[in-house]
PDB file of C-alpha atoms in Angstrom:
ATOM      1  CA  UNK A 198      -0.245   0.560  -0.097  1.00 45.00           C
ATOM      2  CA  UNK A 199       2.790   2.108   1.363  1.00 40.00           C
ATOM      3  CA  UNK A 200       4.817   1.959  -2.072  1.00 41.00           C
ATOM      4  CA  UNK A 201       1.266   2.167  -4.324  1.00 39.00           C
ATOM      5  CA  UNK A 202       0.776   5.454  -2.515  1.00 36.00           C
ATOM      6  CA  UNK A 203       4.923   6.969  -2.637  1.00 38.00           C
ATOM      7  CA  UNK A 204       4.480   6.247  -6.594  1.00 38.00           C
ATOM      8  CA  UNK A 205       0.843   7.249  -7.397  1.00 37.00           C
ATOM      9  CA  UNK A 206       2.372  10.469  -5.454  1.00 40.00           C
ATOM     10  CA  UNK A 207       5.915  10.809  -7.475  1.00 39.00           C
ATOM     11  CA  UNK A 208       3.294  10.389 -10.271  1.00 43.00           C
ATOM     12  CA  UNK A 209       0.774  13.644  -9.198  1.00 41.00           C
ATOM     13  CA  UNK A 210       3.924  15.263  -9.448  1.00 44.00           C
ATOM     14  CA  UNK A 211       5.274  15.143 -12.045  1.00 42.00           C
ATOM     15  CA  UNK A 212       2.330  15.191 -14.063  1.00 44.00           C
ATOM     16  CA  UNK A 213       0.954  18.558 -12.074  1.00 46.00           C
ATOM     17  CA  UNK A 214       3.871  19.776 -12.411  1.00 45.00           C
ATOM     18  CA  UNK A 215       4.393  19.020 -16.925  1.00 47.00           C
ATOM     19  CA  UNK A 216       0.529  20.818 -16.836  1.00 49.00           C
ATOM     20  CA  UNK A 217       1.186  23.803 -15.020  1.00 57.00           C
ATOM     21  CA  UNK A 218       0.105  27.024 -16.883  1.00 69.00           C
ATOM     22  CA  UNK A 219       3.180  29.055 -16.458  1.00 79.00           C
ATOM     23  CA  UNK A 220       3.248  32.971 -15.006  1.00 92.00           C
ATOM     24  CA  UNK A 221       5.612  36.344 -16.639  1.00 92.00           C
ATOM     25  CA  UNK A 222       7.295  35.739 -12.988  1.00 95.00           C
ATOM     26  CA  UNK A 223       7.996  32.396 -12.949  1.00 94.00           C
ATOM     27  CA  UNK A 224       9.519  32.560 -16.848  1.00 96.00           C
ATOM     28  CA  UNK A 225      11.459  35.808 -15.521  1.00 96.00           C
ATOM     29  CA  UNK A 226      12.449  33.393 -12.088  1.00 95.00           C
ATOM     30  CA  UNK A 227      13.210  30.599 -15.030  1.00 96.00           C
ATOM     31  CA  UNK A 228      16.132  32.839 -16.658  1.00 97.00           C
ATOM     32  CA  UNK A 229      17.190  34.116 -13.629  1.00 96.00           C
ATOM     33  CA  UNK A 230      17.782  30.498 -12.418  1.00 95.00           C
ATOM     34  CA  UNK A 231      19.541  29.781 -15.515  1.00 95.00           C
ATOM     35  CA  UNK A 232      21.775  32.276 -15.258  1.00 95.00           C
ATOM     36  CA  UNK A 233      23.180  31.132 -11.271  1.00 91.00           C
ATOM     37  CA  UNK A 234      22.635  27.764 -12.519  1.00 87.00           C
ATOM     38  CA  UNK A 235      25.643  27.944 -14.792  1.00 88.00           C
ATOM     39  CA  UNK A 236      27.605  30.720 -13.479  1.00 88.00           C
ATOM     40  CA  UNK A 237      28.058  27.948 -10.929  1.00 82.00           C
ATOM     41  CA  UNK A 238      28.860  25.316 -12.999  1.00 80.00           C
ATOM     42  CA  UNK A 239      31.440  27.149 -14.124  1.00 80.00           C
ATOM     43  CA  UNK A 240      32.944  28.607 -10.868  1.00 78.00           C
ATOM     44  CA  UNK A 241      34.641  24.917 -10.295  1.00 71.00           C
ATOM     45  CA  UNK A 242      37.625  26.139 -12.524  1.00 63.00           C
ATOM     46  CA  UNK A 243      38.452  22.038 -12.284  1.00 66.00           C
ATOM     47  CA  UNK A 244      35.493  21.191 -12.981  1.00 67.00           C
ATOM     48  CA  UNK A 245      33.548  23.189 -15.737  1.00 75.00           C
ATOM     49  CA  UNK A 246      33.676  23.061 -19.296  1.00 79.00           C
ATOM     50  CA  UNK A 247      36.912  22.498 -21.056  1.00 80.00           C
ATOM     51  CA  UNK A 248      37.576  25.733 -23.328  1.00 80.00           C
ATOM     52  CA  UNK A 249      38.019  23.734 -26.343  1.00 82.00           C
ATOM     53  CA  UNK A 250      34.151  23.069 -25.638  1.00 83.00           C
ATOM     54  CA  UNK A 251      33.107  26.661 -24.931  1.00 84.00           C
ATOM     55  CA  UNK A 252      34.925  28.026 -28.028  1.00 85.00           C
ATOM     56  CA  UNK A 253      32.600  25.134 -30.667  1.00 85.00           C
ATOM     57  CA  UNK A 254      29.724  25.216 -28.865  1.00 90.00           C
ATOM     58  CA  UNK A 255      26.443  26.804 -30.644  1.00 93.00           C
ATOM     59  CA  UNK A 256      23.136  26.722 -28.487  1.00 94.00           C
ATOM     60  CA  UNK A 257      23.322  26.795 -24.382  1.00 94.00           C
ATOM     61  CA  UNK A 258      20.348  25.036 -23.441  1.00 94.00           C
ATOM     62  CA  UNK A 259      19.956  24.965 -19.304  1.00 93.00           C
ATOM     63  CA  UNK A 260      17.303  24.162 -17.009  1.00 91.00           C
ATOM     64  CA  UNK A 261      17.816  24.983 -13.244  1.00 90.00           C
ATOM     65  CA  UNK A 262      15.800  21.427 -11.212  1.00 79.00           C
ATOM     66  CA  UNK A 263      15.044  19.061 -13.769  1.00 62.00           C
ATOM     67  CA  UNK A 264      12.365  17.005 -11.687  1.00 60.00           C
ATOM     68  CA  UNK A 265      12.818  12.893 -11.779  1.00 54.00           C
ATOM     69  CA  UNK A 266      11.622  10.812  -9.521  1.00 53.00           C
ATOM     70  CA  UNK A 267      10.732   6.808  -9.269  1.00 48.00           C
ATOM     71  CA  UNK A 268       9.380   3.875  -7.932  1.00 43.00           C
ATOM     72  CA  UNK A 269      10.025   1.312 -10.023  1.00 43.00           C
ATOM     73  CA  UNK A 270       8.842   3.316 -12.870  1.00 46.00           C
ATOM     74  CA  UNK A 271      10.792   6.283 -13.494  1.00 50.00           C
ATOM     75  CA  UNK A 272       9.779   9.429 -14.926  1.00 55.00           C
ATOM     76  CA  UNK A 273      11.927  13.040 -15.327  1.00 65.00           C
ATOM     77  CA  UNK A 274      10.321  15.984 -15.638  1.00 75.00           C
ATOM     78  CA  UNK A 275      12.219  19.834 -16.189  1.00 86.00           C
ATOM     79  CA  UNK A 276      11.523  23.818 -18.408  1.00 93.00           C
ATOM     80  CA  UNK A 277      14.301  25.387 -19.320  1.00 95.00           C
ATOM     81  CA  UNK A 278      16.211  27.940 -21.773  1.00 96.00           C
ATOM     82  CA  UNK A 279      18.754  27.964 -24.613  1.00 96.00           C
ATOM     83  CA  UNK A 280      20.575  30.628 -26.491  1.00 96.00           C
ATOM     84  CA  UNK A 281      22.308  29.550 -29.068  1.00 95.00           C
ATOM     85  CA  UNK A 282      25.101  31.502 -30.914  1.00 94.00           C
ATOM     86  CA  UNK A 283      24.352  34.704 -34.280  1.00 94.00           C
ATOM     87  CA  UNK A 284      26.574  36.498 -36.093  1.00 88.00           C
ATOM     88  CA  UNK A 285      26.322  39.588 -33.231  1.00 88.00           C
ATOM     89  CA  UNK A 286      26.341  37.891 -30.218  1.00 91.00           C
ATOM     90  CA  UNK A 287      24.207  35.110 -28.720  1.00 95.00           C
ATOM     91  CA  UNK A 288      20.863  35.422 -29.494  1.00 96.00           C
ATOM     92  CA  UNK A 289      17.970  36.205 -27.217  1.00 97.00           C
ATOM     93  CA  UNK A 290      16.679  32.585 -24.994  1.00 97.00           C
ATOM     94  CA  UNK A 291      13.328  30.435 -25.806  1.00 97.00           C
ATOM     95  CA  UNK A 292      11.045  27.635 -23.643  1.00 97.00           C
ATOM     96  CA  UNK A 293      11.673  24.341 -23.898  1.00 95.00           C
ATOM     97  CA  UNK A 294      10.707  21.174 -22.254  1.00 93.00           C
ATOM     98  CA  UNK A 295      12.234  18.012 -20.738  1.00 87.00           C
ATOM     99  CA  UNK A 296       9.871  14.555 -20.316  1.00 84.00           C
ATOM    100  CA  UNK A 297      11.186  11.017 -19.982  1.00 75.00           C
ATOM    101  CA  UNK A 298      11.033   7.508 -18.361  1.00 56.00           C
ATOM    102  CA  UNK A 299      12.726   4.924 -16.832  1.00 50.00           C
ATOM    103  CA  UNK A 300      11.862   1.317 -15.963  1.00 37.00           C
ATOM    104  CA  UNK A 301      13.747  -0.943 -12.863  1.00 41.00           C
ATOM    105  CA  UNK A 302      14.060  -1.332  -9.739  1.00 38.00           C
ATOM    106  CA  UNK A 303      15.220   1.370  -8.228  1.00 41.00           C
ATOM    107  CA  UNK A 304      13.117   4.473  -5.635  1.00 46.00           C
ATOM    108  CA  UNK A 305      13.190   7.581  -5.068  1.00 49.00           C
ATOM    109  CA  UNK A 306      13.011  11.416  -6.588  1.00 52.00           C
ATOM    110  CA  UNK A 307      16.259  13.827  -7.500  1.00 55.00           C
ATOM    111  CA  UNK A 308      16.194  17.205  -8.817  1.00 65.00           C
ATOM    112  CA  UNK A 309      19.298  18.159 -11.105  1.00 75.00           C
ATOM    113  CA  UNK A 310      19.977  20.615 -12.328  1.00 82.00           C
ATOM    114  CA  UNK A 311      21.410  20.120 -16.387  1.00 84.00           C
ATOM    115  CA  UNK A 312      23.118  22.328 -19.324  1.00 85.00           C
ATOM    116  CA  UNK A 313      23.096  20.833 -22.572  1.00 89.00           C
ATOM    117  CA  UNK A 314      25.874  22.420 -24.635  1.00 90.00           C
ATOM    118  CA  UNK A 315      25.291  21.793 -28.853  1.00 91.00           C
ATOM    119  CA  UNK A 316      28.838  21.220 -30.096  1.00 89.00           C
ATOM    120  CA  UNK A 317      27.952  21.927 -33.998  1.00 89.00           C
ATOM    121  CA  UNK A 318      25.295  22.823 -36.533  1.00 90.00           C
ATOM    122  CA  UNK A 319      23.473  19.596 -36.269  1.00 90.00           C
ATOM    123  CA  UNK A 320      23.463  19.979 -33.040  1.00 90.00           C
ATOM    124  CA  UNK A 321      21.961  23.408 -33.367  1.00 92.00           C
ATOM    125  CA  UNK A 322      19.436  21.759 -36.043  1.00 92.00           C
ATOM    126  CA  UNK A 323      18.209  19.569 -32.956  1.00 89.00           C
ATOM    127  CA  UNK A 324      17.426  22.042 -31.292  1.00 89.00           C
ATOM    128  CA  UNK A 325      14.887  24.098 -33.676  1.00 91.00           C
ATOM    129  CA  UNK A 326      13.469  20.988 -33.836  1.00 91.00           C
ATOM    130  CA  UNK A 327       9.249  20.883 -32.282  1.00 90.00           C
ATOM    131  CA  UNK A 328      10.567  17.395 -30.497  1.00 91.00           C
ATOM    132  CA  UNK A 329      13.510  14.940 -30.946  1.00 89.00           C
ATOM    133  CA  UNK A 330      14.492  12.293 -28.752  1.00 88.00           C
ATOM    134  CA  UNK A 331      18.009  12.693 -26.712  1.00 85.00           C
ATOM    135  CA  UNK A 332      20.459   9.460 -27.632  1.00 79.00           C
ATOM    136  CA  UNK A 333      17.377   8.623 -30.218  1.00 80.00           C
ATOM    137  CA  UNK A 334      16.407  11.550 -32.886  1.00 85.00           C
ATOM    138  CA  UNK A 335      20.196  13.661 -32.416  1.00 84.00           C
ATOM    139  CA  UNK A 336      23.149  11.646 -30.146  1.00 81.00           C
ATOM    140  CA  UNK A 337      24.161  13.262 -27.102  1.00 78.00           C
ATOM    141  CA  UNK A 338      27.427  11.705 -24.637  1.00 79.00           C
ATOM    142  CA  UNK A 339      28.158  12.988 -20.904  1.00 72.00           C
ATOM    143  CA  UNK A 340      30.849  15.863 -21.589  1.00 73.00           C
ATOM    144  CA  UNK A 341      33.896  15.800 -19.971  1.00 72.00           C
ATOM    145  CA  UNK A 342      34.683  18.923 -17.148  1.00 72.00           C
ATOM    146  CA  UNK A 343      38.110  20.614 -16.870  1.00 68.00           C
ATOM    147  CA  UNK A 344      39.970  23.831 -18.359  1.00 60.00           C
ATOM    148  CA  UNK A 345      42.095  21.394 -20.008  1.00 55.00           C
ATOM    149  CA  UNK A 346      42.102  22.139 -23.548  1.00 49.00           C
ATOM    150  CA  UNK A 347      43.221  19.132 -24.115  1.00 53.00           C
ATOM    151  CA  UNK A 348      40.208  16.925 -22.345  1.00 48.00           C
ATOM    152  CA  UNK A 349      38.971  14.228 -24.143  1.00 50.00           C
ATOM    153  CA  UNK A 350      38.121  14.517 -28.110  1.00 55.00           C
ATOM    154  CA  UNK A 351      36.375  11.597 -28.592  1.00 56.00           C
ATOM    155  CA  UNK A 352      32.836  13.527 -28.866  1.00 54.00           C
ATOM    156  CA  UNK A 353      34.122  14.835 -31.715  1.00 60.00           C
ATOM    157  CA  UNK A 354      33.272  12.600 -34.005  1.00 57.00           C
ATOM    158  CA  UNK A 355      29.601  11.889 -33.688  1.00 67.00           C
ATOM    159  CA  UNK A 356      28.270  13.730 -30.343  1.00 79.00           C
ATOM    160  CA  UNK A 357      25.467  16.402 -31.105  1.00 87.00           C
ATOM    161  CA  UNK A 358      24.776  17.607 -27.676  1.00 87.00           C
ATOM    162  CA  UNK A 359      27.598  16.975 -24.818  1.00 85.00           C
ATOM    163  CA  UNK A 360      25.267  16.818 -21.323  1.00 79.00           C
ATOM    164  CA  UNK A 361      26.721  18.101 -18.631  1.00 80.00           C
ATOM    165  CA  UNK A 362      24.662  18.257 -15.039  1.00 79.00           C
ATOM    166  CA  UNK A 363      25.079  18.904 -10.740  1.00 75.00           C
ATOM    167  CA  UNK A 364      22.451  17.179  -8.856  1.00 67.00           C
ATOM    168  CA  UNK A 365      21.210  17.199  -5.735  1.00 54.00           C
ATOM    169  CA  UNK A 366      18.808  14.148  -4.482  1.00 37.00           C
ATOM    170  CA  UNK A 367      18.793  10.729  -4.123  1.00 32.00           C
ATOM    171  CA  UNK A 368      20.147   9.666  -7.700  1.00 26.00           C
ATOM    172  CA  UNK A 369      24.167   9.717  -8.017  1.00 29.00           C
ATOM    173  CA  UNK A 370      23.730  11.542 -11.720  1.00 33.00           C
ATOM    174  CA  UNK A 371      21.369  11.687 -14.565  1.00 49.00           C
ATOM    175  CA  UNK A 372      20.794   9.655 -17.427  1.00 54.00           C
ATOM    176  CA  UNK A 373      19.123  10.928 -20.016  1.00 75.00           C
ATOM    177  CA  UNK A 374      18.763   8.540 -23.110  1.00 75.00           C
ATOM    178  CA  UNK A 375      14.638   8.484 -24.290  1.00 81.00           C
ATOM    179  CA  UNK A 376      14.870  11.933 -22.567  1.00 85.00           C
ATOM    180  CA  UNK A 377      12.015  14.174 -25.233  1.00 88.00           C
ATOM    181  CA  UNK A 378      13.155  18.047 -25.606  1.00 91.00           C
ATOM    182  CA  UNK A 379      10.579  19.766 -27.145  1.00 93.00           C
ATOM    183  CA  UNK A 380      10.322  23.931 -27.634  1.00 94.00           C
ATOM    184  CA  UNK A 381       7.618  25.652 -25.752  1.00 96.00           C
ATOM    185  CA  UNK A 382       6.184  28.215 -27.583  1.00 95.00           C
ATOM    186  CA  UNK A 383       3.565  29.337 -24.602  1.00 96.00           C
ATOM    187  CA  UNK A 384       6.063  30.248 -22.469  1.00 97.00           C
ATOM    188  CA  UNK A 385       7.996  32.216 -25.332  1.00 96.00           C
ATOM    189  CA  UNK A 386       5.054  33.762 -27.083  1.00 96.00           C
ATOM    190  CA  UNK A 387       3.741  35.258 -22.725  1.00 97.00           C
ATOM    191  CA  UNK A 388       7.559  35.782 -22.499  1.00 97.00           C
ATOM    192  CA  UNK A 389       8.104  38.102 -26.052  1.00 96.00           C
ATOM    193  CA  UNK A 390       4.871  39.454 -25.311  1.00 95.00           C
ATOM    194  CA  UNK A 391       4.261  37.850 -28.961  1.00 94.00           C
ATOM    195  CA  UNK A 392       4.634  34.986 -30.588  1.00 94.00           C
ATOM    196  CA  UNK A 393       8.175  34.102 -32.423  1.00 95.00           C
ATOM    197  CA  UNK A 394       8.777  30.897 -34.344  1.00 93.00           C
ATOM    198  CA  UNK A 395      12.357  29.294 -32.553  1.00 94.00           C
ATOM    199  CA  UNK A 396      14.352  29.440 -36.000  1.00 95.00           C
ATOM    200  CA  UNK A 397      14.015  33.963 -35.681  1.00 96.00           C
ATOM    201  CA  UNK A 398      14.727  33.940 -31.764  1.00 96.00           C
ATOM    202  CA  UNK A 399      17.635  31.741 -31.855  1.00 96.00           C
ATOM    203  CA  UNK A 400      18.757  32.971 -34.697  1.00 95.00           C
ATOM    204  CA  UNK A 401      19.161  36.531 -33.605  1.00 95.00           C
ATOM    205  CA  UNK A 402      16.610  38.119 -35.519  1.00 96.00           C
ATOM    206  CA  UNK A 403      14.561  39.131 -32.014  1.00 96.00           C
ATOM    207  CA  UNK A 404      15.954  41.089 -29.930  1.00 96.00           C
ATOM    208  CA  UNK A 405      16.978  40.030 -25.984  1.00 97.00           C
ATOM    209  CA  UNK A 406      14.091  40.824 -23.560  1.00 96.00           C
ATOM    210  CA  UNK A 407      15.061  43.324 -20.831  1.00 96.00           C
ATOM    211  CA  UNK A 408      14.423  40.774 -17.749  1.00 97.00           C
ATOM    212  CA  UNK A 409      16.688  38.338 -20.380  1.00 97.00           C
ATOM    213  CA  UNK A 410      19.952  40.366 -20.824  1.00 97.00           C
ATOM    214  CA  UNK A 411      21.873  39.245 -17.552  1.00 97.00           C
ATOM    215  CA  UNK A 412      21.300  35.624 -19.175  1.00 97.00           C
ATOM    216  CA  UNK A 413      22.587  35.855 -22.152  1.00 96.00           C
ATOM    217  CA  UNK A 414      25.344  37.985 -21.362  1.00 94.00           C
ATOM    218  CA  UNK A 415      25.964  35.861 -18.501  1.00 93.00           C
ATOM    219  CA  UNK A 416      26.425  33.455 -21.235  1.00 93.00           C
ATOM    220  CA  UNK A 417      28.303  35.715 -23.711  1.00 91.00           C
ATOM    221  CA  UNK A 418      31.395  35.944 -20.750  1.00 88.00           C
ATOM    222  CA  UNK A 419      32.239  31.807 -20.788  1.00 85.00           C
ATOM    223  CA  UNK A 420      31.225  31.171 -24.382  1.00 75.00           C
ATOM    224  CA  UNK A 421      32.544  34.511 -25.935  1.00 65.00           C
ATOM    225  CA  UNK A 422      35.703  34.560 -23.524  1.00 63.00           C
ATOM    226  CA  UNK A 423      36.688  31.281 -25.167  1.00 59.00           C
ATOM    227  CA  UNK A 424      35.851  31.876 -28.670  1.00 58.00           C
ATOM    228  CA  UNK A 425      38.907  34.907 -28.551  1.00 58.00           C
ATOM    229  CA  UNK A 426      41.114  32.874 -26.078  1.00 58.00           C
ATOM    230  CA  UNK A 427      44.379  33.179 -27.471  1.00 50.00           C
TER     231      UNK A 427
END
């Protein structure tokens, strides 16, 4: 009986989170949280994203507090923002959803801050799709860490997306294979005050909203600096 209640509680929590409507304040808080996550990850010099990955990145997605709960059946759900490199800086952010499930003998719950880095044009094109599946439609690998520019380079051959996480919970890590990534057009429209397609925003054709400037500047601080380092 207790097991059933635990499972139902997890299902209810993730389902309610997935379908709850956002307010403009919620979206601004999500953008602000994304900047905090990126700042904290990059502050760990010996365990941050390597410079040779930063300089090649085409897009960055940050999902603060991705939820994962499990009792025999695992589920995960999160919402975040994406910005992409353009010919004149980094784009305004758009909003995404991530959702997936897993099966196995597991129990517990987890909240994970997640960063996805697109490292080539294929990764950029993935993020323009209305929906894609990691490990299926898009090749993803756990990204190497450390400031050393000679970090592992195997990802260059096949990966479109590199994943980084900071876990806070009962799970030791996070497995994104089978997780779907989809555009959150409703939240994007609400944040901008009008409808914009993802391609237009991520290619830099839409001005960065005032509230998103700190996040976009933060990305530029790390990724543009790496691009032009000597």
